[in-house]
Amino acid sequence: MLVLVVALLLLGIVLGTVAHIPLPLTLAAATVIGCWLLIFAVRERASRRDH
């Protein structure tokens, strides 16, 4: 339950921040985060295949 509360708090902070920064900066940050998640997913999948 605590994890859910913390996750919702962080989501509120992030969405609040996104509302106050310019759209191009928001899109750039979203692209960077998306690429990071994609790389993470590929590395995790590759490491599970090795084991």
CSV table of C-alpha atoms in Angstrom, one decimal:
chain,number,residue,atom,x,y,z
A,1,MET,CA,0.0,0.0,0.0
A,2,LEU,CA,2.9,2.4,0.8
A,3,VAL,CA,4.4,1.7,-2.6
A,4,LEU,CA,1.1,2.7,-4.2
A,5,VAL,CA,0.9,6.0,-2.2
A,6,VAL,CA,4.5,6.9,-3.1
A,7,ALA,CA,3.9,6.1,-6.8
A,8,LEU,CA,0.8,8.3,-6.9
A,9,LEU,CA,2.7,11.1,-5.1
A,10,LEU,CA,5.6,10.9,-7.6
A,11,LEU,CA,3.1,10.8,-10.5
A,12,GLY,CA,1.5,14.0,-9.2
A,13,ILE,CA,4.8,15.7,-8.9
A,14,VAL,CA,5.9,14.7,-12.4
A,15,LEU,CA,2.6,15.7,-14.0
A,16,GLY,CA,2.7,19.0,-12.1
A,17,THR,CA,6.2,19.6,-13.5
A,18,VAL,CA,5.2,18.8,-17.0
A,19,ALA,CA,2.4,21.3,-16.9
A,20,HIS,CA,4.9,24.1,-16.2
A,21,ILE,CA,7.6,23.4,-18.7
A,22,PRO,CA,7.5,24.1,-22.4
A,23,LEU,CA,6.1,21.4,-24.8
A,24,PRO,CA,9.4,20.8,-26.7
A,25,LEU,CA,11.2,20.2,-23.4
A,26,THR,CA,8.5,17.8,-22.3
A,27,LEU,CA,8.7,15.9,-25.6
A,28,ALA,CA,12.5,15.7,-25.4
A,29,ALA,CA,12.3,14.4,-21.8
A,30,ALA,CA,9.7,11.9,-22.9
A,31,THR,CA,11.9,10.7,-25.7
A,32,VAL,CA,14.9,10.3,-23.5
A,33,ILE,CA,12.9,8.3,-20.9
A,34,GLY,CA,11.3,6.2,-23.6
A,35,CYS,CA,14.7,5.3,-25.1
A,36,TRP,CA,16.1,4.5,-21.7
A,37,LEU,CA,13.1,2.2,-21.0
A,38,LEU,CA,13.5,0.5,-24.3
A,39,ILE,CA,17.2,-0.1,-23.8
A,40,PHE,CA,16.5,-1.4,-20.3
A,41,ALA,CA,13.9,-3.8,-21.6
A,42,VAL,CA,16.2,-5.1,-24.3
A,43,ARG,CA,19.0,-5.7,-21.8
A,44,GLU,CA,16.7,-7.4,-19.4
A,45,ARG,CA,15.3,-9.7,-22.1
A,46,ALA,CA,18.9,-10.5,-23.3
A,47,SER,CA,20.0,-11.3,-19.8
A,48,ARG,CA,17.1,-13.7,-19.2
A,49,ARG,CA,17.9,-15.6,-22.4
A,50,ASP,CA,21.5,-16.1,-21.2
A,51,HIS,CA,20.4,-17.8,-18.0
